[in-house]
């Protein structure tokens, strides 16, 4: 009888470490002979650096070295190399690192950094993505044409356009001409921060033999390794990047973060180990955050409420550097329409330089942003047509056989979005009405938002898994998935236990990632870890099973195909009493006379994304998306019409995630994401003064959801299998954020009977939108 | 009374029922000392500004943000960090009810919830909210944490 581990709520493997304070994160580790760095950051959003006087800092006690931008004046990056580790000649955002002090202690470094004197000449700054396109806007990157970039990114030199992705599908002009209903809207929201509870840090050391060792709070250790090799001209094999478990990432720890800076700091002091740790304020503004957006949306529909066309302009506010953001704007184009069938589409997705803190990947990767503007627009369209917004969504929900914006087919693996919509409507009691008055001041309001998501990653994204055995017959799963709290490691253990039919406590897993000893893995991002590493783990298990059987067949003198592996034994399928224990095979079998055969079993498995292709630069046609997760979300709020405050009472999500490998962990990912999406919409985002300086760079002023402000969560899954996913599973880590902002804004718009087109949804902003709405009328 | 110190001072701190002698500077926080000098790294530096609660410890059984306490002022107090809590009901409930994901906020949350459940046998929803909203968690959406606290209460 086979035992099943997949589909069960197995407890995570890191529980005891985490509840006892034992779990070691990077900042908890001790290093011998460590030096500490402190960073001076820019007080201006845009200025020329006239002069930096470091003398006094150099003479400060304990100081080993003071560095400025000219030590390594080269722009680096992943998708578009546009950012030097320390500012060169110009600062382009408030918080940009300008100089670094390396000293014997943190305190010495912090004291000395205050003694650096910088003379700036302030320059006009660009304060929004629309403004960046104006003729009079200063060009922020004069050198854009010389930056390295991947072929799928299209920068436009002598402008502030770091990337423009165009999608042309069908004939939008015709659709617009023939439309019965048209809505035309503008939306905007500011950039903000991930607020992972652990601040970023990195430790770099260059050993006597030239080996570079980096410890980093990274989601992408292999990306870091390969980028350091490329940018500093070091053979890749000489670099090792170690990623201990991290305290939350949400995309903010993908790409290159502090590692390049840590490397040059170490280099400047003869290779000694140097540590940089962000303070919270640095983590919020010096390091990258989430992208801002302004958008124009036009949607056309016919008599029967079928959406016939969309014309979309997305103006993403990448901030001062667009290295990662260019790919966010590209991902938003790939999924531009949201999960709707749209046969006629024009979309221009711009990634624009401004003088704001710069953006990187953020949970949802372009989708949370586009979903906000699309889902608001769908509700506005429903009002125009005078149809129930849930019904409008059901009519237009994308399904099998439809095509995506890039004209790739929604194949047999397409989830059942209509089932998701119906389930969510039921969970939120949609039939009780979108606005219900409870007394003179208060109403109950409901709103829905759909989601879809596909990972936007390189076409050759891969993962690997290696299984080694211990002499007690237990197995070690070597993998390169970073532990972020997402629980993928537990799911991988379940997969291996299932395949090897072995008790779960016999499946051990590595917790830190080491790029020298672990298999190659693109990055722990894009919700692709379980899908890809899961496939690799299955392959590795099958490989190990085959090897165990091969050795056992020789000992038992039977054909390999007569054997089964289960219960830590290899036995004859038809005569289970004839067996050898795995522990007697896994490190080679030893006969009574001492002869040994077989050698140790090493299972290997890999996976590489299939059939992905680049996009046509003029039309966007191509197959950039591996798989699509579809879903529907909704909220119920209690809104006070007197003071515009509200409470989020209920939040519901139904997602088609394919096979759910671990229901409890899956639910945890979704509720966490829902909270993050609600928080994003409710109260987050940077506020800037007229000089583009961030006003809320502490957790006191930048409000994220607190305990007690969270709603009751209702989470359901639909399990249409993903044919190529492990046991039919697909990604679910990010998706839960995507529909929430739209759902919340729709509920609030219903409550105040005005269309809200901005974020964050704080009472002041709602009030302002309502006032302006009345003025328009 | 204003306490004035200059330079380093040796103090003794009672932490998790052990006495530690340690030399501190007047501007060092309790969090700095715990993490950097005493290798008690359970409390985390999430903001060092009193906003996140990741650094929460107990001072005489009351939760306190250790980034907001100067170490020199801590003599004579009974300090408990997450390392001093062993197999408590709330810790078990955190595992059982998925009260954590990345774990970075977990020490602080557990210490705070432990103190709450120590002071009140069955705290009501309002009390739980008042206590726990001083801590931030970015991963869980708080559902698992809420369930863990309720599990302890239900078992009483
Ligand atoms: S570190 Fe003390 S409250 Fe955040
Ligand atoms: S578990 Fe990650 S911050 Fe709470």
Coordinates of N, CA, C and O in Angstrom, one line a residue, chain B residues 6-150:
Chain B
X6 N 29.9 58.3 32.2 CA 30.9 58.6 31.2 C 31.7 57.4 30.9 O 32.0 56.6 31.8
X7 N 32.0 57.1 29.7 CA 32.9 56.0 29.3 C 32.2 54.7 29.6 O 31.0 54.6 29.8
X8 N 33.0 53.7 29.6 CA 32.5 52.3 29.8 C 32.1 52.1 31.3 O 32.7 52.7 32.2
X9 N 31.2 51.2 31.5 CA 30.8 50.8 32.8 C 30.5 49.3 32.9 O 29.9 48.8 32.0
X10 N 31.0 48.7 33.9 CA 30.7 47.3 34.0 C 29.4 47.1 34.8 O 29.3 47.7 35.9
X11 N 28.5 46.4 34.2 CA 27.2 46.2 34.9 C 27.0 44.7 35.0 O 27.6 43.9 34.3
X12 N 26.0 44.3 35.9 CA 25.6 42.9 35.9 C 24.1 42.8 35.6 O 23.4 43.6 36.1
X13 N 23.8 41.9 34.7 CA 22.4 41.8 34.3 C 21.9 40.4 34.5 O 22.7 39.4 34.3
X14 N 20.7 40.3 35.0 CA 20.1 39.0 35.3 C 19.2 38.7 34.1 O 18.2 39.4 33.9
X15 N 19.6 37.7 33.3 CA 18.9 37.4 32.1 C 18.6 35.9 32.0 O 19.6 35.1 32.2
X16 N 17.4 35.5 31.9 CA 17.0 34.1 31.8 C 17.6 33.4 33.0 O 18.1 32.3 32.9
X17 N 17.5 34.0 34.2 CA 18.0 33.5 35.5 C 19.5 33.2 35.6 O 19.9 32.5 36.4
X18 N 20.2 33.9 34.7 CA 21.7 33.8 34.8 C 22.2 35.2 35.0 O 21.6 36.2 34.5
X19 N 23.3 35.3 35.7 CA 23.9 36.7 35.9 C 25.0 36.8 34.8 O 25.9 36.0 34.7
X20 N 25.0 37.9 34.1 CA 26.0 38.2 33.1 C 26.7 39.5 33.5 O 26.0 40.5 33.8
X21 N 28.0 39.5 33.5 CA 28.8 40.7 33.8 C 29.2 41.2 32.4 O 29.8 40.5 31.6
X22 N 28.9 42.5 32.2 CA 29.3 43.0 30.8 C 29.6 44.5 30.9 O 29.1 45.2 31.7
X23 N 30.6 44.8 30.0 CA 31.0 46.2 30.0 C 30.2 46.9 28.9 O 30.1 46.5 27.8
X24 N 29.5 48.0 29.3 CA 28.7 48.7 28.3 C 29.1 50.2 28.2 O 29.6 50.8 29.1
X25 N 28.7 50.7 27.0 CA 28.8 52.2 26.9 C 27.5 52.8 27.2 O 26.5 52.1 27.1
X26 N 27.5 54.0 27.6 CA 26.2 54.6 28.1 C 25.1 54.7 27.0 O 24.0 54.7 27.3
X27 N 25.6 54.7 25.7 CA 24.5 54.8 24.7 C 24.1 53.5 24.1 O 23.3 53.4 23.1
X28 N 24.6 52.4 24.7 CA 24.2 51.1 24.1 C 22.9 50.6 24.6 O 22.6 50.7 25.8
X29 N 22.0 50.1 23.7 CA 20.7 49.6 24.2 C 20.8 48.2 24.7 O 21.8 47.5 24.4
X30 N 19.8 47.8 25.4 CA 19.7 46.4 25.9 C 19.8 45.5 24.7 O 20.5 44.5 24.7
X31 N 19.1 45.8 23.6 CA 19.1 45.0 22.4 C 20.6 44.8 21.9 O 21.0 43.7 21.6
X32 N 21.3 45.9 21.8 CA 22.7 45.8 21.3 C 23.5 44.8 22.2 O 24.3 44.0 21.7
X33 N 23.3 45.0 23.5 CA 24.1 44.1 24.4 C 23.7 42.7 24.3 O 24.6 41.8 24.2
X34 N 22.4 42.4 24.2 CA 22.0 41.0 24.1 C 22.5 40.4 22.9 O 23.1 39.3 22.9
X35 N 22.4 41.1 21.8 CA 22.8 40.5 20.5 C 24.3 40.5 20.3 O 24.9 39.5 19.8
X36 N 25.0 41.6 20.6 CA 26.4 41.7 20.2 C 27.3 41.2 21.2 O 28.4 40.7 20.9
X37 N 26.9 41.3 22.5 CA 27.9 40.9 23.5 C 27.5 39.6 24.2 O 28.4 38.9 24.8
X38 N 26.2 39.3 24.3 CA 25.8 38.1 25.1 C 25.4 36.9 24.2 O 24.9 35.9 24.7
X39 N 25.5 37.1 22.9 CA 25.1 36.1 22.0 C 23.6 35.6 22.1 O 23.3 34.4 21.9
X40 N 22.8 36.5 22.6 CA 21.4 36.1 22.7 C 20.7 36.8 21.5 O 20.3 38.0 21.5
X41 N 20.7 36.1 20.4 CA 20.3 36.7 19.1 C 18.8 36.5 18.8 O 18.4 36.8 17.7
X42 N 18.1 35.9 19.7 CA 16.7 35.7 19.5 C 15.9 37.0 19.2 O 15.2 37.1 18.3
X43 N 16.1 38.0 20.1 CA 15.5 39.3 19.8 C 16.2 39.9 18.6 O 17.4 39.9 18.4
X44 N 15.3 40.5 17.7 CA 15.9 41.0 16.4 C 15.8 42.5 16.3 O 14.9 43.1 16.9
X45 N 16.7 43.1 15.5 CA 16.7 44.5 15.3 C 15.9 44.8 14.0 O 16.4 44.9 13.0
X46 N 14.6 45.0 14.2 CA 13.7 45.2 13.0 C 13.7 46.7 12.6 O 13.5 47.0 11.5
X47 N 13.8 47.6 13.6 CA 13.7 49.0 13.3 C 14.6 49.8 14.3 O 14.9 50.9 13.9
X48 N 14.9 49.3 15.5 CA 15.6 50.1 16.5 C 15.0 51.4 16.8 O 15.7 52.4 17.0
X49 N 13.7 51.4 16.6 CA 13.0 52.7 16.8 C 11.6 52.5 17.6 O 10.8 53.4 17.5
X50 N 11.5 51.3 18.2 CA 10.3 51.1 18.9 C 9.0 50.8 18.1 O 7.9 50.8 18.7
X51 N 9.2 50.6 16.8 CA 8.0 50.5 16.0 C 7.5 49.0 15.6 O 6.4 48.8 15.2
X52 N 8.5 48.1 15.7 CA 8.1 46.7 15.2 C 8.0 45.6 16.2 O 7.4 44.6 15.9
X53 N 8.6 45.8 17.3 CA 8.4 44.7 18.4 C 9.3 43.5 18.2 O 9.2 42.6 19.0
X54 N 10.1 43.4 17.1 CA 10.9 42.2 16.9 C 11.9 42.0 18.0 O 12.4 40.9 18.2
X55 N 12.2 43.0 18.8 CA 13.2 43.0 19.8 C 12.6 42.8 21.2 O 13.3 42.9 22.2
X56 N 11.3 42.4 21.3 CA 10.6 42.4 22.6 C 11.3 41.4 23.5 O 11.5 40.2 23.1
X57 N 11.5 41.8 24.8 CA 11.9 40.9 25.9 C 11.0 41.2 27.1 O 10.2 42.1 27.0
X58 N 11.1 40.4 28.1 CA 10.4 40.7 29.3 C 11.3 41.4 30.3 O 12.4 40.9 30.5
X59 N 10.8 42.4 30.9 CA 11.5 43.1 32.0 C 10.6 43.0 33.2 O 9.5 43.5 33.1
X60 N 11.0 42.2 34.1 CA 10.1 41.9 35.3 C 8.7 41.5 34.8 O 7.7 42.0 35.2
X61 N 8.7 40.5 33.9 CA 7.5 39.9 33.4 C 6.6 40.8 32.5 O 5.6 40.4 32.1
X62 N 7.1 42.0 32.2 CA 6.3 42.8 31.3 C 7.1 42.9 30.0 O 8.3 43.1 29.9
X63 N 6.3 42.9 28.9 CA 7.0 43.0 27.6 C 7.6 44.4 27.4 O 6.9 45.4 27.7
X64 N 8.8 44.4 26.8 CA 9.5 45.7 26.7 C 10.3 45.6 25.4 O 10.9 44.6 25.1
X65 N 10.3 46.7 24.6 CA 11.1 46.7 23.4 C 12.5 47.0 23.8 O 12.8 48.1 24.2
X66 N 13.4 46.0 23.6 CA 14.7 46.1 24.1 C 15.6 47.2 23.3 O 16.6 47.6 23.8
X67 N 15.1 47.6 22.2 CA 15.8 48.7 21.5 C 15.5 50.0 22.1 O 16.2 51.0 21.8
X68 N 14.6 50.1 23.0 CA 14.2 51.3 23.6 C 14.7 51.4 25.1 O 14.3 52.3 25.8
X69 N 15.5 50.4 25.5 CA 16.0 50.5 26.8 C 17.5 50.6 26.8 O 18.2 49.9 26.0
X70 N 18.1 51.5 27.6 CA 19.5 51.6 27.7 C 20.0 50.5 28.6 O 19.5 50.3 29.7
X71 N 21.1 49.8 28.2 CA 21.6 48.7 29.0 C 22.0 49.1 30.4 O 21.7 48.4 31.4
X72 N 22.6 50.3 30.5 CA 23.1 50.8 31.8 C 22.0 50.9 32.8 O 22.2 50.9 34.0
X73 N 20.8 51.1 32.4 CA 19.6 51.3 33.3 C 19.0 49.9 33.7 O 18.0 50.0 34.4
X74 N 19.5 48.9 33.2 CA 18.8 47.6 33.4 C 19.3 46.8 34.6 O 18.8 45.7 34.9
X75 N 20.3 47.3 35.3 CA 20.7 46.5 36.5 C 19.6 46.4 37.5 O 18.7 47.3 37.6
X76 N 19.5 45.2 38.1 CA 18.5 45.0 39.1 C 17.2 44.5 38.6 O 16.3 44.3 39.4
X77 N 17.1 44.4 37.3 CA 15.9 43.9 36.7 C 16.0 42.4 36.3 O 17.1 41.9 36.1
X78 N 14.8 41.8 36.2 CA 14.8 40.4 35.8 C 14.4 40.4 34.3 O 13.3 40.8 33.9
X79 N 15.4 40.0 33.5 CA 15.1 40.1 32.0 C 15.0 38.7 31.5 O 15.7 37.7 31.8
X80 N 14.0 38.5 30.6 CA 13.8 37.2 30.0 C 13.7 37.4 28.5 O 13.0 38.3 28.0
X81 N 14.5 36.7 27.7 CA 14.4 36.7 26.3 C 13.8 35.5 25.8 O 13.5 34.5 26.6
X82 N 13.6 35.4 24.5 CA 13.0 34.2 23.9 C 13.8 32.9 24.3 O 13.2 31.9 24.5
X83 N 15.1 33.1 24.4 CA 15.9 31.9 24.8 C 15.6 31.4 26.2 O 15.9 30.3 26.5
X84 N 14.9 32.3 27.0 CA 14.6 31.8 28.4 C 13.2 31.1 28.4 O 12.8 30.6 29.5
X85 N 12.5 31.1 27.3 CA 11.2 30.4 27.3 C 11.4 29.1 26.7 O 11.9 28.9 25.6
X86 N 11.0 28.0 27.4 CA 11.3 26.7 26.9 C 9.9 25.9 26.9 O 9.3 25.7 27.9
X87 N 9.6 25.5 25.7 CA 8.4 24.6 25.6 C 7.2 25.2 26.3 O 6.4 24.4 26.9
X88 N 7.0 26.4 26.2 CA 5.7 27.0 26.8 C 4.5 26.7 25.9 O 4.7 26.3 24.7
X89 N 3.4 26.9 26.5 CA 2.1 26.6 25.7 C 2.1 27.4 24.4 O 1.7 26.9 23.4
X90 N 2.4 28.6 24.5 CA 2.3 29.5 23.4 C 3.3 29.1 22.3 O 3.0 29.2 21.1
X91 N 4.5 28.7 22.7 CA 5.5 28.2 21.6 C 4.9 27.0 20.9 O 5.0 26.9 19.7
X92 N 4.4 26.1 21.7 CA 3.8 24.9 21.0 C 2.6 25.3 20.1 O 2.5 24.8 19.0
X93 N 1.8 26.2 20.6 CA 0.7 26.6 19.7 C 1.1 27.3 18.5 O 0.5 27.2 17.4
X94 N 2.2 28.0 18.5 CA 2.8 28.7 17.3 C 3.1 27.7 16.2 O 2.9 27.9 15.1
X95 N 3.6 26.5 16.7 CA 3.9 25.5 15.7 C 2.7 24.9 15.2 O 2.5 24.7 14.0
X96 N 1.8 24.6 16.1 CA 0.5 23.9 15.7 C -0.4 24.7 14.8 O -1.0 24.2 14.0
X97 N -0.4 26.0 15.0 CA -1.4 26.9 14.3 C -0.7 27.7 13.2 O -1.3 28.7 12.7
X98 N 0.6 27.4 12.8 CA 1.3 28.1 11.8 C 1.4 29.6 12.2 O 1.0 30.5 11.4
X99 N 1.9 29.9 13.4 CA 2.0 31.3 13.8 C 3.2 32.0 13.2 O 3.4 33.2 13.6
X100 N 3.9 31.3 12.4 CA 5.1 32.0 11.8 C 5.3 31.5 10.4 O 4.8 30.5 10.0
X101 N 6.1 32.3 9.7 CA 6.6 31.9 8.4 C 8.1 32.1 8.3 O 8.8 31.2 8.6
X102 N 8.5 33.3 8.0 CA 10.0 33.5 8.0 C 10.6 33.5 9.4 O 11.7 33.2 9.6
X103 N 9.8 33.7 10.4 CA 10.3 33.6 11.8 C 10.9 34.8 12.4 O 11.3 34.8 13.5
X104 N 11.1 35.9 11.6 CA 11.8 37.0 12.1 C 11.1 37.8 13.1 O 11.7 38.3 14.0
X105 N 9.8 37.8 13.1 CA 9.0 38.5 14.1 C 8.7 37.6 15.2 O 8.1 38.1 16.2
X106 N 9.0 36.3 15.1 CA 8.4 35.3 16.0 C 8.8 35.4 17.4 O 8.0 35.3 18.3
X107 N 10.1 35.7 17.6 CA 10.6 35.8 19.0 C 9.8 36.9 19.7 O 9.3 36.7 20.9
X108 N 9.7 38.0 19.1 CA 9.0 39.2 19.7 C 7.6 38.9 20.0 O 7.0 39.2 21.0
X109 N 6.9 38.3 19.0 CA 5.5 38.0 19.2 C 5.3 37.0 20.3 O 4.4 37.1 21.1
X110 N 6.1 35.9 20.3 CA 5.9 34.9 21.3 C 6.1 35.5 22.7 O 5.4 35.3 23.7
X111 N 7.2 36.3 22.9 CA 7.5 36.9 24.2 C 6.3 37.8 24.6 O 5.9 37.7 25.8
X112 N 5.8 38.5 23.7 CA 4.7 39.4 24.0 C 3.4 38.6 24.4 O 2.8 38.9 25.4
X113 N 3.1 37.6 23.6 CA 1.9 36.8 23.8 C 2.1 36.0 25.1 O 1.1 35.8 25.9
X114 N 3.3 35.6 25.4 CA 3.5 34.8 26.6 C 3.2 35.7 27.8 O 2.5 35.3 28.8
X115 N 3.6 37.0 27.8 CA 3.4 37.9 28.9 C 1.9 38.1 29.1 O 1.3 38.2 30.2
X116 N 1.2 38.3 27.9 CA -0.2 38.5 28.0 C -0.9 37.3 28.6 O -1.8 37.5 29.5
X117 N -0.5 36.1 28.2 CA -1.2 34.9 28.7 C -0.8 34.6 30.1 O -1.4 33.8 30.8
X118 N 0.3 35.2 30.6 CA 0.7 35.1 31.9 C -0.1 36.0 32.8 O -0.5 35.7 33.9
X119 N -0.4 37.2 32.3 CA -1.1 38.2 33.1 C -2.6 37.9 33.2 O -3.2 38.0 34.2
X120 N -3.2 37.5 32.1 CA -4.6 37.1 32.0 C -4.8 35.7 31.7 O -4.1 35.2 30.7
X121 N -5.6 35.0 32.4 CA -5.9 33.6 32.2 C -6.6 33.5 30.8 O -6.2 32.7 30.0
X122 N -7.6 34.3 30.6 CA -8.4 34.2 29.4 C -8.6 35.6 28.9 O -9.7 36.2 29.0
X123 N -7.6 36.2 28.3 CA -7.7 37.6 27.8 C -8.8 37.6 26.7 O -9.0 36.7 26.0
X124 N -9.5 38.8 26.6 CA -10.6 38.9 25.6 C -10.0 39.5 24.3 O -8.8 39.9 24.3
X125 N -10.8 39.5 23.3 CA -10.3 39.9 22.0 C -9.6 41.3 22.0 O -8.6 41.5 21.4
X126 N -10.3 42.2 22.7 CA -9.8 43.6 22.8 C -8.4 43.6 23.5 O -7.5 44.3 23.0
X127 N -8.3 42.8 24.6 CA -7.0 42.8 25.3 C -5.9 42.2 24.4 O -4.8 42.7 24.3
X128 N -6.3 41.2 23.7 CA -5.3 40.5 22.8 C -4.8 41.6 21.7 O -3.6 41.7 21.5
X129 N -5.8 42.3 21.2 CA -5.5 43.2 20.2 C -4.6 44.4 20.7 O -3.6 44.7 20.1
X130 N -4.9 44.9 21.9 CA -4.2 45.9 22.5 C -2.7 45.5 22.7 O -1.8 46.3 22.5
X131 N -2.5 44.3 23.1 CA -1.2 43.9 23.4 C -0.4 43.6 22.1 O 0.7 44.0 22.0
X132 N -1.0 42.8 21.3 CA -0.2 42.3 20.1 C -0.1 43.3 19.0 O 0.7 43.1 18.1
X133 N -0.8 44.4 19.0 CA -0.6 45.3 17.9 C 0.6 46.2 18.0 O 0.9 47.0 17.2
X134 N 1.4 45.9 19.1 CA 2.7 46.6 19.1 C 3.8 45.9 18.3 O 4.9 46.3 18.2
X135 N 3.4 44.7 17.8 CA 4.4 43.9 17.0 C 3.9 43.9 15.5 O 2.8 43.8 15.3
X136 N 4.9 43.8 14.6 CA 4.6 43.7 13.2 C 5.0 42.4 12.7 O 6.1 41.8 13.0
X137 N 4.2 41.8 11.8 CA 4.5 40.6 11.1 C 4.2 40.9 9.6 O 3.0 41.3 9.3
X138 N 5.1 40.6 8.7 CA 4.8 40.9 7.3 C 4.4 39.6 6.6 O 3.9 39.8 5.4
X139 N 4.6 38.5 7.2 CA 4.4 37.3 6.4 C 3.0 36.6 6.6 O 2.5 36.1 5.6
X140 N 2.5 36.6 7.8 CA 1.4 35.7 8.1 C 0.0 36.3 7.9 O -1.0 35.5 7.8
X141 N -0.1 37.6 7.9 CA -1.4 38.2 7.9 C -2.1 38.0 9.2 O -3.3 38.3 9.4
X142 N -1.3 37.5 10.2 CA -1.7 37.4 11.6 C -2.7 36.3 11.9 O -3.0 36.1 13.1
X143 N -3.2 35.6 10.9 CA -4.2 34.6 11.2 C -3.6 33.5 12.1 O -4.2 33.1 13.1
X144 N -2.5 33.0 11.7 CA -1.8 31.9 12.5 C -1.5 32.4 13.9 O -1.7 31.6 14.9
X145 N -1.1 33.6 14.1 CA -0.8 34.1 15.4 C -2.0 34.2 16.3 O -2.0 33.8 17.4
X146 N -3.1 34.7 15.7 CA -4.4 34.8 16.4 C -4.8 33.4 16.8 O -5.3 33.2 18.0
X147 N -4.7 32.5 15.9 CA -5.2 31.1 16.2 C -4.3 30.5 17.3 O -4.8 29.7 18.2
X148 N -3.0 30.8 17.3 CA -2.1 30.2 18.3 C -2.5 30.7 19.7 O -2.6 30.0 20.7
X149 N -2.8 32.0 19.8 CA -3.1 32.6 21.1 C -4.5 32.0 21.5 O -4.6 31.6 22.7
X150 N -5.4 31.9 20.6 CA -6.7 31.4 21.0 C -6.6 29.9 21.4 O -7.4 29.4 22.2

